[in-house]
């Protein structure tokens, strides 16, 4: 069944080529992209099942053996593939929904589809790569696609944000490339399975330099604290679905690369203390940044940085328990963070803004939006029934298992970060979902504002059905508020034609609901998922399974 | 294997010049810096492999062949640098179109939050809430 392994890379690339040819036929373009990503999801699921049953699958592309490109689908890679392709598929449907509503000025769809598919191919290539240089190529594919997506429409703001993003990403790529040159000069190979033995033979100091350079390059991509300031400046300006997929996937690809290199290539753990300290700083500084923000998208970008710290915590512990908790948390965080950015896009569509001082009363105006925000938000903050809580408990248990002052400090830091996340989320909830609806927001019937403020409703022109009330009549005020809200609040089945401007399209709500459900399903399926994470962590630390799979590949000419 | 000293000095010069240009504010200079750094990295990869005759079977003895793998990698890296260079040029051009220059700008939202923090006014909307609470006990009830 090894023919399945290259498909998650090949299918999106083929889809990109076809959609590029179909530039003038948007409907056909949409069909092709949807088909490509659905197929990728199915193939990824098959790979996960196969790798769980029979161990890792490997393919030497072109039959060059370890000299050429090697693709390896072990459990970790397959799990990441499944989560990422589910997320990309949902975001694609969402963006199609948005494109049909928005018109095409801000998001030229003809370019969007090919670029989005290439981004997906880059991500899957990075996950499957069994060769450091191919990993670099995967990174470059996804980065170049992300440059285009981030500057879609090339408005002033996006050009400004894109400049920072492009320059920082280029720098990290160059560091990565230089590190590759050094690794090759030192060992004569970039195949990860071969590197396992050859790196072990190198002098310690040389190995530390190589490890440091790779960590630096991946740290920039993963937005680890001192290297993270580019992220909140660049992500929020992009269109909502683009930000969502960036937040969910791009930083996690960096984390994945850190997991691979730390476990497979440099397992001796000489930088684990450094990783733990950086994890602590990333968590705390990130969330303090989030607390200060006044815009939902920027706030979410900072929580994204902050929660990268949790992932690093598990990697830094470098025990099977820590790694498996990290892998679980990565899967959880990809889904939850993407969902939150999609909801931020819905908020922007409903209320015309994501700035907290311009929002208010959304919970009454659009209860479904409230539910869609609250569930993943509480999940992110780690409220008990959700997978965020399970992941954090797993990480804290692993840290407690290691012991020592540093591990316990991290547990404390993680708990504080979790509380501060809850605080940041509660702030968004208070300001955007409670409060009086802002009259400037589209679709806010004057009755909403007047009734709550207890100005006699008679004195204001009221649209929609409303009950005249006197200033002191509390029940009447509520009734009026309800009645006034009715036309605008119930998306999308039962709405007034006048309110179509603020109606949330089903194609945007649908995928968001699906992702919220997927995030909740991670809680229900936490047991099996944790066992997958645990076996892949054991494989990662054992290293032998990976090396054997690649070593079994036929040599050149065989 | 001992690398050639000329390569190493060349890599050093390219990296130094590239880093200096990367620290500039103008996007065009950053672009030139990126190109220099890319060349530096390519020469570094090249110097990591064995030097020798063309790596084509039958032309020279196996021991005298140069290492083909770094060359293949450099070709890939050159293509990537080309794509990125084209994109950066377009970005610089568009930036000049919009703002009249191609300098990397500060983030406006960051500035705004700094100003808010200096006025100790980060808690947006809280004042408004208090006012509203005083005016409308009905909501609380």
XYZ file of C-alpha atoms in Angstrom:
699
model
C 0.000 0.000 0.000
C 2.999 2.314 -0.198
C 1.593 3.951 -3.334
C -0.667 5.900 -0.964
C 2.227 7.714 0.675
C 3.003 10.353 -1.991
C -0.672 10.982 -2.776
C -1.305 13.663 -0.108
C 1.404 15.735 -1.819
C 0.596 14.820 -5.414
C -3.184 15.283 -5.322
C -3.178 18.921 -4.130
C -0.378 19.769 -6.584
C -2.342 18.265 -9.473
C -5.433 20.079 -8.218
C -3.463 23.326 -8.200
C -2.419 22.813 -11.813
C -5.976 22.048 -12.907
C -7.494 24.979 -11.004
C -4.909 27.276 -12.558
C -6.112 26.168 -15.983
C -9.722 26.730 -14.938
C -9.147 30.348 -13.862
C -12.112 31.599 -15.839
C -14.543 28.982 -14.579
C -14.970 29.490 -10.834
C -17.553 26.750 -10.407
C -15.291 24.101 -11.941
C -12.402 25.463 -9.869
C -14.364 25.008 -6.671
C -15.342 21.455 -7.603
C -11.735 20.526 -8.357
C -10.368 22.001 -5.113
C -13.050 20.348 -3.015
C -12.450 16.993 -4.702
C -8.683 17.283 -4.278
C -8.864 18.094 -0.581
C -11.558 15.497 0.184
C -9.444 12.838 -1.520
C -6.413 13.986 0.468
C -8.415 13.599 3.666
C -9.504 10.071 2.736
C -5.953 9.052 1.785
C -4.637 10.512 5.053
C -7.179 8.523 7.043
C -6.125 5.383 5.179
C -2.486 6.153 5.961
C -3.289 6.606 9.639
C -5.076 3.254 9.767
C -2.288 1.491 7.845
C 0.542 2.982 9.868
C -1.252 2.094 13.096
C -1.747 -1.509 11.975
C 1.500 -2.325 10.172
C 3.974 0.332 11.253
C 5.454 3.148 9.184
C 5.253 3.199 5.383
C 8.133 4.555 3.313
C 8.601 5.368 -0.358
C 11.775 6.321 -2.202
C 10.472 8.657 -4.885
C 12.008 7.821 -8.272
C 13.709 4.714 -6.884
C 16.863 6.559 -5.792
C 16.894 5.015 -2.346
C 18.311 7.144 0.451
C 20.078 9.418 -2.065
C 16.851 10.842 -3.405
C 13.604 11.980 -1.848
C 12.266 9.654 0.810
C 8.700 10.021 2.038
C 7.849 8.367 5.337
C 4.338 8.072 6.737
C 4.702 6.965 10.323
C 1.943 7.358 12.870
C 2.898 10.892 13.853
C 3.026 12.076 10.235
C -0.251 10.325 9.421
C -2.000 11.815 12.451
C -0.814 15.301 11.519
C -1.948 14.671 7.927
C -5.435 13.679 9.021
C -5.899 16.685 11.286
C -4.414 19.141 8.793
C -6.371 17.884 5.810
C -9.614 17.940 7.790
C -8.877 21.518 8.769
C -7.869 22.635 5.266
C -11.016 21.094 3.795
C -13.267 22.913 6.285
C -11.457 26.200 5.726
C -11.774 25.783 1.954
C -15.545 25.370 2.214
C -15.678 28.380 4.523
C -13.672 30.514 2.112
C -15.878 29.494 -0.802
C -18.852 30.595 1.283
C -17.167 33.902 2.047
C -16.096 34.467 -1.541
C -19.617 34.092 -2.783
C -20.832 36.690 -0.335
C -17.926 39.109 -0.438
C -17.586 39.566 -4.144
C -14.122 39.243 -5.575
C -12.410 42.541 -4.805
C -10.597 41.480 -1.681
C -10.114 37.841 -2.518
C -9.468 37.182 -6.171
C -10.675 33.605 -6.255
C -8.918 32.718 -9.496
C -5.568 32.901 -7.710
C -6.914 31.755 -4.385
C -7.667 28.133 -5.256
C -4.340 27.132 -6.856
C -2.380 28.905 -4.138
C -4.398 27.315 -1.369
C -3.865 23.851 -2.842
C -0.125 24.470 -3.172
C -0.051 25.560 0.460
C -1.708 22.250 1.388
C 0.820 20.329 -0.707
C 3.667 22.133 1.073
C 2.239 21.253 4.486
C 1.723 17.582 3.629
C 5.163 17.386 2.033
C 6.746 18.747 5.188
C 4.865 16.184 7.305
C 5.790 13.236 5.075
C 9.372 14.178 4.349
C 12.043 11.718 5.428
C 14.851 13.911 4.211
C 15.978 17.256 5.589
C 16.340 18.879 2.184
C 12.882 17.763 1.158
C 11.626 19.197 4.435
C 13.203 22.500 3.364
C 11.459 22.258 -0.002
C 8.159 21.546 1.743
C 8.658 24.616 3.924
C 9.431 26.755 0.896
C 6.375 25.513 -1.000
C 4.085 26.397 1.858
C 5.849 29.684 2.576
C 5.752 30.985 -0.995
C 2.069 30.057 -1.183
C 1.511 31.791 2.149
C 3.216 34.975 0.899
C 0.679 35.125 -1.910
C -2.295 34.347 0.343
C -1.234 36.917 2.934
C -1.018 39.720 0.368
C -4.179 38.761 -1.567
C -5.674 41.858 -3.142
C -2.482 43.754 -2.215
C -4.147 46.468 -0.176
C -1.903 48.848 1.752
C -2.358 47.052 5.048
C -1.649 43.627 3.616
C 1.442 44.836 1.793
C 2.744 46.298 5.049
C 2.019 43.128 7.010
C 3.254 40.930 4.182
C 6.623 42.693 4.075
C 7.427 41.822 7.689
C 6.211 38.278 7.248
C 8.136 37.645 4.032
C 11.421 39.066 5.303
C 11.294 37.136 8.583
C 10.331 33.888 6.846
C 13.112 34.348 4.314
C 15.620 34.806 7.092
C 14.518 31.583 8.777
C 14.675 29.746 5.449
C 18.211 30.966 4.872
C 19.283 29.829 8.328
C 17.709 26.450 7.594
C 19.480 26.210 4.226
C 22.820 27.134 5.770
C 22.312 24.517 8.475
C 21.600 21.973 5.735
C 24.871 22.876 4.006
C 26.735 22.336 7.262
C 24.969 19.060 8.051
C 25.776 17.761 4.584
C 29.403 18.836 4.843
C 29.701 17.089 8.208
C 27.878 13.854 7.412
C 27.556 13.485 3.614
C 23.821 12.853 3.752
C 20.550 14.617 4.507
C 18.427 11.488 4.739
C 17.071 11.501 8.285
C 17.385 7.765 8.830
C 21.038 7.831 7.749
C 21.670 10.937 9.805
C 20.620 9.049 12.938
C 23.844 7.031 12.949
C 26.123 9.526 11.238
C 25.260 12.432 13.537
C 25.908 10.252 16.581
C 29.482 9.812 15.341
C 30.176 13.560 15.241
C 31.938 15.509 17.996
C 29.539 16.877 20.619
C 30.233 20.542 20.000
C 29.692 20.300 16.269
C 26.442 18.509 16.882
C 25.337 21.261 19.244
C 26.002 23.929 16.579
C 23.953 22.031 13.991
C 21.157 21.434 16.465
C 21.144 25.101 17.469
C 20.888 26.323 13.878
C 18.042 23.946 13.056
C 16.224 24.902 16.255
C 16.648 28.596 15.421
C 15.203 28.109 11.932
C 12.246 26.041 13.163
C 11.762 28.300 16.181
C 11.104 31.290 13.910
C 8.563 29.284 11.924
C 6.893 27.943 15.040
C 6.776 31.458 16.597
C 8.629 30.562 19.776
C 8.905 33.510 22.174
C 11.941 35.612 21.343
C 11.352 34.833 17.674
C 7.589 35.330 17.633
C 6.963 39.056 17.225
C 6.386 38.773 13.487
C 3.245 36.682 13.947
C 0.685 39.048 15.496
C 1.782 41.790 13.116
C 1.178 39.784 9.997
C -1.533 37.163 10.496
C -4.544 39.317 11.441
C -4.547 41.440 8.283
C -5.150 38.524 5.944
C -8.667 37.385 4.989
C -10.264 35.348 7.808
C -9.950 31.867 6.261
C -6.313 32.509 5.368
C -5.494 33.619 8.896
C -7.309 30.572 10.214
C -5.357 28.081 8.143
C -2.064 29.868 8.852
C -2.739 29.860 12.576
C -3.770 26.246 12.562
C -1.092 24.765 10.363
C 1.982 26.845 9.597
C 3.291 27.200 13.128
C 2.496 23.534 13.800
C 4.640 22.508 10.855
C 7.483 24.274 12.655
C 6.627 22.427 15.862
C 6.470 19.147 13.960
C 9.940 19.823 12.537
C 11.225 20.509 16.054
C 9.724 17.228 17.297
C 11.320 15.294 14.426
C 14.786 16.779 14.746
C 14.855 16.702 18.540
C 13.803 13.080 18.803
C 15.307 11.529 15.701
C 18.501 13.481 15.116
C 19.499 14.951 18.472
C 18.020 12.730 21.157
C 20.663 13.252 23.821
C 18.743 16.184 25.276
C 21.486 18.755 25.683
C 19.164 21.683 25.092
C 16.136 20.421 26.995
C 16.592 22.946 29.803
C 16.789 25.735 27.243
C 13.665 24.412 25.540
C 11.811 24.337 28.851
C 12.783 27.920 29.712
C 11.804 29.093 26.234
C 8.509 27.196 26.597
C 7.771 29.027 29.854
C 8.594 32.430 28.345
C 6.528 31.691 25.234
C 3.504 30.756 27.323
C 3.632 33.669 29.742
C 4.776 36.480 27.444
C 2.379 35.350 24.717
C -0.655 35.376 26.949
C 0.296 38.719 28.540
C 0.363 40.095 25.005
C -3.097 38.659 24.402
C -4.516 40.322 27.493
C -3.438 43.760 26.229
C -5.039 43.488 22.808
C -8.153 45.330 21.714
C -8.868 43.366 18.565
C -10.146 39.797 18.533
C -7.899 38.616 15.707
C -4.762 40.033 17.299
C -5.765 38.634 20.669
C -6.152 35.200 19.109
C -2.752 35.537 17.421
C -1.178 36.091 20.816
C -2.982 33.108 22.340
C -1.610 31.119 19.399
C 1.957 32.080 20.346
C 1.248 31.399 23.991
C -0.013 27.885 23.382
C 3.021 27.002 21.268
C 4.702 27.095 24.673
C 2.654 24.092 25.833
C 3.805 22.112 22.806
C 7.425 22.970 23.542
C 6.935 21.971 27.160
C 6.185 18.393 26.165
C 9.092 18.314 23.713
C 11.475 19.789 26.275
C 10.581 17.131 28.838
C 11.734 14.537 26.257
C 9.958 11.680 27.999
C 7.409 9.441 26.245
C 4.649 10.912 28.404
C 5.662 14.478 27.553
C 5.953 13.822 23.842
C 2.643 12.011 23.588
C 0.916 14.839 25.464
C 2.557 17.309 23.071
C 1.348 15.363 20.048
C -2.180 15.228 21.454
C -2.062 18.931 22.256
C -0.836 19.742 18.734
C -3.816 17.954 17.189
C -6.172 19.707 19.613
C -4.615 23.117 19.062
C -4.675 22.934 15.250
C -8.424 22.360 15.334
C -9.299 24.817 18.095
C -7.171 27.729 16.940
C -8.438 27.407 13.369
C -12.028 27.337 14.608
C -11.530 30.474 16.672
C -10.137 32.403 13.725
C -13.035 31.237 11.555
C -15.445 32.463 14.232
C -13.567 35.785 14.286
C -14.252 35.936 10.543
C -17.951 35.308 11.198
C -17.954 38.045 13.838
C -16.359 40.397 11.335
C -19.010 39.523 8.798
C -21.880 39.893 11.255
C -20.711 43.054 13.007
C -18.427 44.658 10.452
C -15.413 44.671 12.762
C -13.371 42.610 15.185
C -12.299 45.574 17.302
C -13.599 44.993 20.817
C -14.652 48.606 21.352
C -16.964 48.468 18.340
C -18.690 45.231 19.294
C -21.336 44.378 21.819
C -24.444 42.338 22.397
C -23.553 39.651 19.887
C -24.886 36.933 22.151
C -28.365 38.372 21.775
C -28.023 39.430 18.153
C -26.720 36.075 17.031
C -26.902 33.287 19.598
C -25.366 30.754 17.225
C -22.265 32.934 16.989
C -22.115 32.934 20.781
C -22.159 29.135 20.925
C -19.640 28.821 18.115
C -17.251 31.158 19.904
C -17.749 29.944 23.450
C -17.194 26.219 22.896
C -13.744 26.427 21.219
C -12.777 29.364 23.450
C -13.436 27.346 26.618
C -11.664 24.441 24.938
C -8.626 26.652 24.354
C -8.641 27.862 27.932
C -8.733 24.257 29.138
C -12.102 24.047 30.882
C -12.576 20.461 32.118
C -14.713 18.456 29.769
C -12.803 19.620 26.693
C -9.706 18.244 24.985
C -7.686 21.347 25.917
C -8.050 20.330 29.544
C -7.045 16.730 28.824
C -3.989 17.880 26.886
C -2.907 20.206 29.670
C -3.422 17.528 32.296
C -1.311 15.183 30.190
C 1.455 17.779 29.946
C 1.350 18.606 33.662
C 1.422 14.921 34.581
C 4.429 14.401 32.365
C 6.156 17.395 33.949
C 5.350 16.133 37.431
C 6.724 12.749 36.413
C 10.041 14.369 35.531
C 10.133 16.485 38.666
C 12.741 19.090 39.589
C 12.249 22.825 40.115
C 12.207 23.655 36.408
C 9.447 21.176 35.610
C 7.358 22.382 38.545
C 7.907 26.020 37.533
C 6.574 25.075 34.116
C 3.516 23.450 35.645
C 2.872 26.665 37.559
C 3.502 28.766 34.446
C 1.182 26.544 32.424
C -1.566 26.877 35.003
C -1.199 30.660 35.121
C -1.241 30.804 31.321
C -4.381 28.726 31.268
C -6.068 31.106 33.717
C -4.924 34.156 31.767
C -6.254 32.558 28.573
C -9.571 32.211 30.326
C -9.324 35.871 31.362
C -8.581 36.997 27.790
C -11.440 34.890 26.468
C -13.807 36.173 29.157
C -12.847 39.713 28.203
C -13.788 39.070 24.582
C -17.020 37.497 25.776
C -17.879 40.443 28.033
C -17.061 43.130 25.506
C -18.249 41.534 22.291
C -21.042 39.214 23.326
C -22.586 40.914 26.325
C -22.927 44.699 26.718
C -25.375 46.792 24.797
C -25.307 46.239 21.060
C -23.410 49.019 19.363
C -25.879 50.996 17.214
C -23.180 51.379 14.565
C -23.157 47.641 13.943
C -25.111 46.508 10.897
C -28.404 44.840 11.637
C -28.850 46.258 15.124
C -32.472 47.278 15.356
C -32.867 50.515 17.312
C -35.278 48.610 19.530
C -32.359 46.616 20.876
C -30.498 49.613 22.113
C -33.422 51.636 23.304
C -35.087 48.869 25.223
C -31.980 47.947 27.122
C -31.122 51.521 27.879
C -34.664 51.996 29.130
C -35.424 55.004 27.013
C -39.158 54.875 26.309
C -39.495 52.979 23.091
C -42.262 55.255 21.907
C -39.896 58.161 21.445
C -37.714 56.365 18.921
C -38.641 55.053 15.496
C -38.765 51.316 15.901
C -38.358 48.888 13.068
C -39.644 45.401 13.310
C -42.296 44.179 15.709
C -41.927 45.643 19.163
C -43.996 46.044 22.273
C -44.355 49.616 23.487
C -43.053 49.789 27.011
C -42.723 52.311 29.790
C -39.347 53.064 31.301
C -39.899 51.084 34.477
C -41.405 47.951 33.000
C -38.620 45.405 33.082
C -40.531 42.563 31.523
C -41.706 44.790 28.764
C -38.153 45.923 28.133
C -37.041 42.341 27.723
C -39.964 41.502 25.516
C -39.200 44.477 23.351
C -35.544 43.569 23.143
C -36.442 40.065 22.091
C -38.961 41.152 19.550
C -36.636 43.723 18.089
C -33.840 41.234 17.792
C -35.869 38.534 16.145
C -35.432 39.438 12.477
C -31.676 39.832 12.624
C -30.779 37.157 15.095
C -31.791 33.898 13.563
C -29.416 32.934 10.807
C -29.814 31.658 8.241
C -33.101 29.791 7.832
C -35.590 32.317 9.126
C -34.692 35.833 8.157
C -36.150 39.101 6.954
C -35.123 40.130 3.412
C -34.000 43.539 4.731
C -31.503 41.868 6.992
C -29.718 39.901 4.281
C -26.659 42.142 4.736
C -25.948 40.579 8.130
C -27.158 37.084 7.436
C -24.391 34.558 7.961
C -24.052 32.311 4.917
C -24.615 28.623 5.596
C -21.408 27.720 3.773
C -19.448 29.693 6.351
C -21.386 28.576 9.403
C -21.407 24.941 8.278
C -17.638 24.330 8.263
C -17.271 26.296 11.494
C -19.876 24.063 13.130
C -18.036 21.048 11.716
C -14.757 22.203 13.243
C -16.387 22.949 16.598
C -17.805 19.424 16.435
C -14.385 18.035 15.514
C -12.832 19.886 18.469
C -15.468 18.391 20.750
C -15.008 14.979 19.136
C -11.352 15.126 20.158
C -12.627 15.078 23.730
C -14.825 12.065 23.116
C -12.101 10.260 21.160
C -9.382 11.354 23.563
C -8.659 7.771 24.653
C -7.835 6.318 21.209
C -6.102 9.553 20.206
C -3.930 9.479 23.300
C -2.990 5.869 22.587
C -2.008 6.796 19.012
C 0.012 9.697 20.424
C 1.620 7.413 22.992
C 2.703 4.783 20.458
C 4.045 7.437 18.085
C 5.943 9.029 20.970
C 7.407 5.633 21.854
C 8.408 5.130 18.207
C 9.971 8.585 18.104
C 12.056 7.972 21.181
C 12.929 4.440 20.129
C 14.158 5.680 16.704
C 14.731 2.098 15.451
C 11.362 1.664 13.754
C 11.922 4.748 11.631
C 15.466 3.815 10.673
C 14.488 0.250 9.804
C 11.573 1.350 7.629
C 13.833 3.576 5.549
C 16.700 1.071 5.503
C 14.361 -1.571 4.025
C 13.893 0.569 0.922
C 15.466 -0.851 -2.254
C 18.825 0.676 -3.180
C 19.513 2.468 -6.467
C 19.026 0.224 -9.491
C 17.461 -2.668 -7.617
C 37.460 16.069 3.420
C 39.036 19.546 3.545
C 37.091 22.379 1.925
C 38.682 25.018 -0.256
C 39.741 28.191 1.629
C 38.596 30.435 -1.235
C 35.073 29.059 -0.888
C 35.050 29.679 2.824
C 36.224 33.293 2.499
C 33.683 33.840 -0.288
C 30.881 32.447 1.863
C 31.950 34.732 4.711
C 31.978 37.840 2.523
C 28.605 37.010 0.960
C 27.015 36.377 4.359
C 28.460 39.562 5.875
C 27.301 41.731 2.980
C 23.927 40.025 2.972
C 23.337 40.572 6.680
C 24.275 44.263 6.429
C 21.811 44.775 3.595
C 19.112 42.756 5.367
C 19.211 45.240 8.239
C 18.313 48.124 5.915
C 14.855 49.646 5.907
C 14.343 49.709 2.148
C 12.810 46.572 0.665
C 14.970 46.707 -2.456
C 18.146 46.590 -0.375
C 16.698 43.772 1.728
C 16.042 41.952 -1.533
C 19.676 42.315 -2.615
C 20.696 41.139 0.854
C 18.512 38.051 0.546
C 20.003 37.263 -2.855
C 23.555 37.565 -1.474
C 22.707 35.381 1.529
C 21.139 32.828 -0.797
C 24.279 32.734 -2.918
C 26.372 32.399 0.208
C 24.318 29.424 1.360
C 24.582 27.826 -2.084
C 28.365 28.157 -2.177
C 28.467 26.735 1.341
C 26.499 23.667 0.245
C 28.755 23.299 -2.804
C 31.877 23.406 -0.671
C 30.427 20.633 1.486
C 30.683 18.074 -1.315
C 33.711 16.529 -2.965
C 35.224 18.485 -5.873
C 36.263 16.733 -9.093
C 35.268 15.889 -12.644
C 31.703 15.897 -13.991
C 29.555 13.299 -12.212
C 28.556 11.441 -15.356
C 29.186 7.704 -15.428
C 31.957 6.851 -17.882
C 33.616 10.272 -18.150
C 35.997 10.031 -15.188
C 36.908 7.405 -12.650
C 34.476 7.120 -9.743
C 36.982 8.453 -7.189
C 37.623 11.628 -9.230
C 33.977 12.516 -9.673
C 32.552 15.579 -7.926
C 29.659 14.967 -5.545
C 26.446 15.449 -7.577
C 24.088 15.720 -4.624
C 25.019 19.273 -3.511
C 24.685 20.407 -7.102
C 21.176 18.996 -7.310
C 20.291 20.683 -4.021
C 21.708 24.006 -5.152
C 19.672 23.869 -8.352
C 16.545 23.465 -6.229
C 17.611 26.279 -3.924
C 18.283 28.566 -6.899
C 14.792 27.964 -8.257
C 13.318 28.764 -4.856
C 15.406 31.937 -4.555
C 14.249 32.965 -8.017
C 10.583 32.609 -7.053
C 11.077 34.499 -3.818
C 13.065 37.255 -5.551
C 10.302 37.742 -8.087
C 7.745 37.949 -5.294
C 9.796 40.436 -3.251
C 10.297 42.630 -6.326
C 6.558 42.665 -6.920
C 6.011 43.486 -3.254
C 8.502 46.375 -3.359
C 6.915 47.694 -6.570
C 3.414 47.502 -5.145
C 4.563 49.145 -1.933
C 6.054 52.020 -3.934
C 2.794 52.283 -5.883
C 0.757 52.628 -2.704
C 2.959 54.564 -0.327
C 5.492 56.207 -2.627
C 8.419 54.351 -1.068
C 9.398 50.752 -0.414
C 10.376 51.008 3.232
C 9.306 48.442 5.790
C 6.722 50.132 8.000
C 5.849 49.859 11.654
C 2.679 48.141 12.703
C -0.015 50.735 13.329
C -1.949 48.548 15.772
C 1.183 48.031 17.882
C 1.641 51.774 18.092
C -1.964 52.266 19.108
C -1.666 49.731 21.916
C 1.532 51.359 23.156
C -0.260 54.717 23.293
C -3.189 53.119 25.127
C -0.825 51.468 27.570
C 0.938 54.762 28.247
C -2.413 56.376 29.043
C -3.198 53.278 31.134
C -6.374 52.927 29.127
C -6.104 49.400 27.814
C -9.406 48.266 29.311
C -11.538 49.331 26.408
C -15.200 49.648 27.049
C -15.151 49.030 30.783
C -15.991 52.658 31.585
C -18.851 52.521 29.181
C -20.135 49.417 30.923
C -20.106 51.084 34.301
C -22.052 54.047 32.966
C -24.563 51.759 31.472
C -24.916 49.773 34.665
C -25.739 52.912 36.628
C -28.258 54.047 34.062
C -30.065 50.785 33.606
C -30.765 48.643 36.612
C -33.352 46.896 34.469
C -30.671 44.903 32.697
C -29.238 43.572 35.922
C -32.636 42.642 37.227
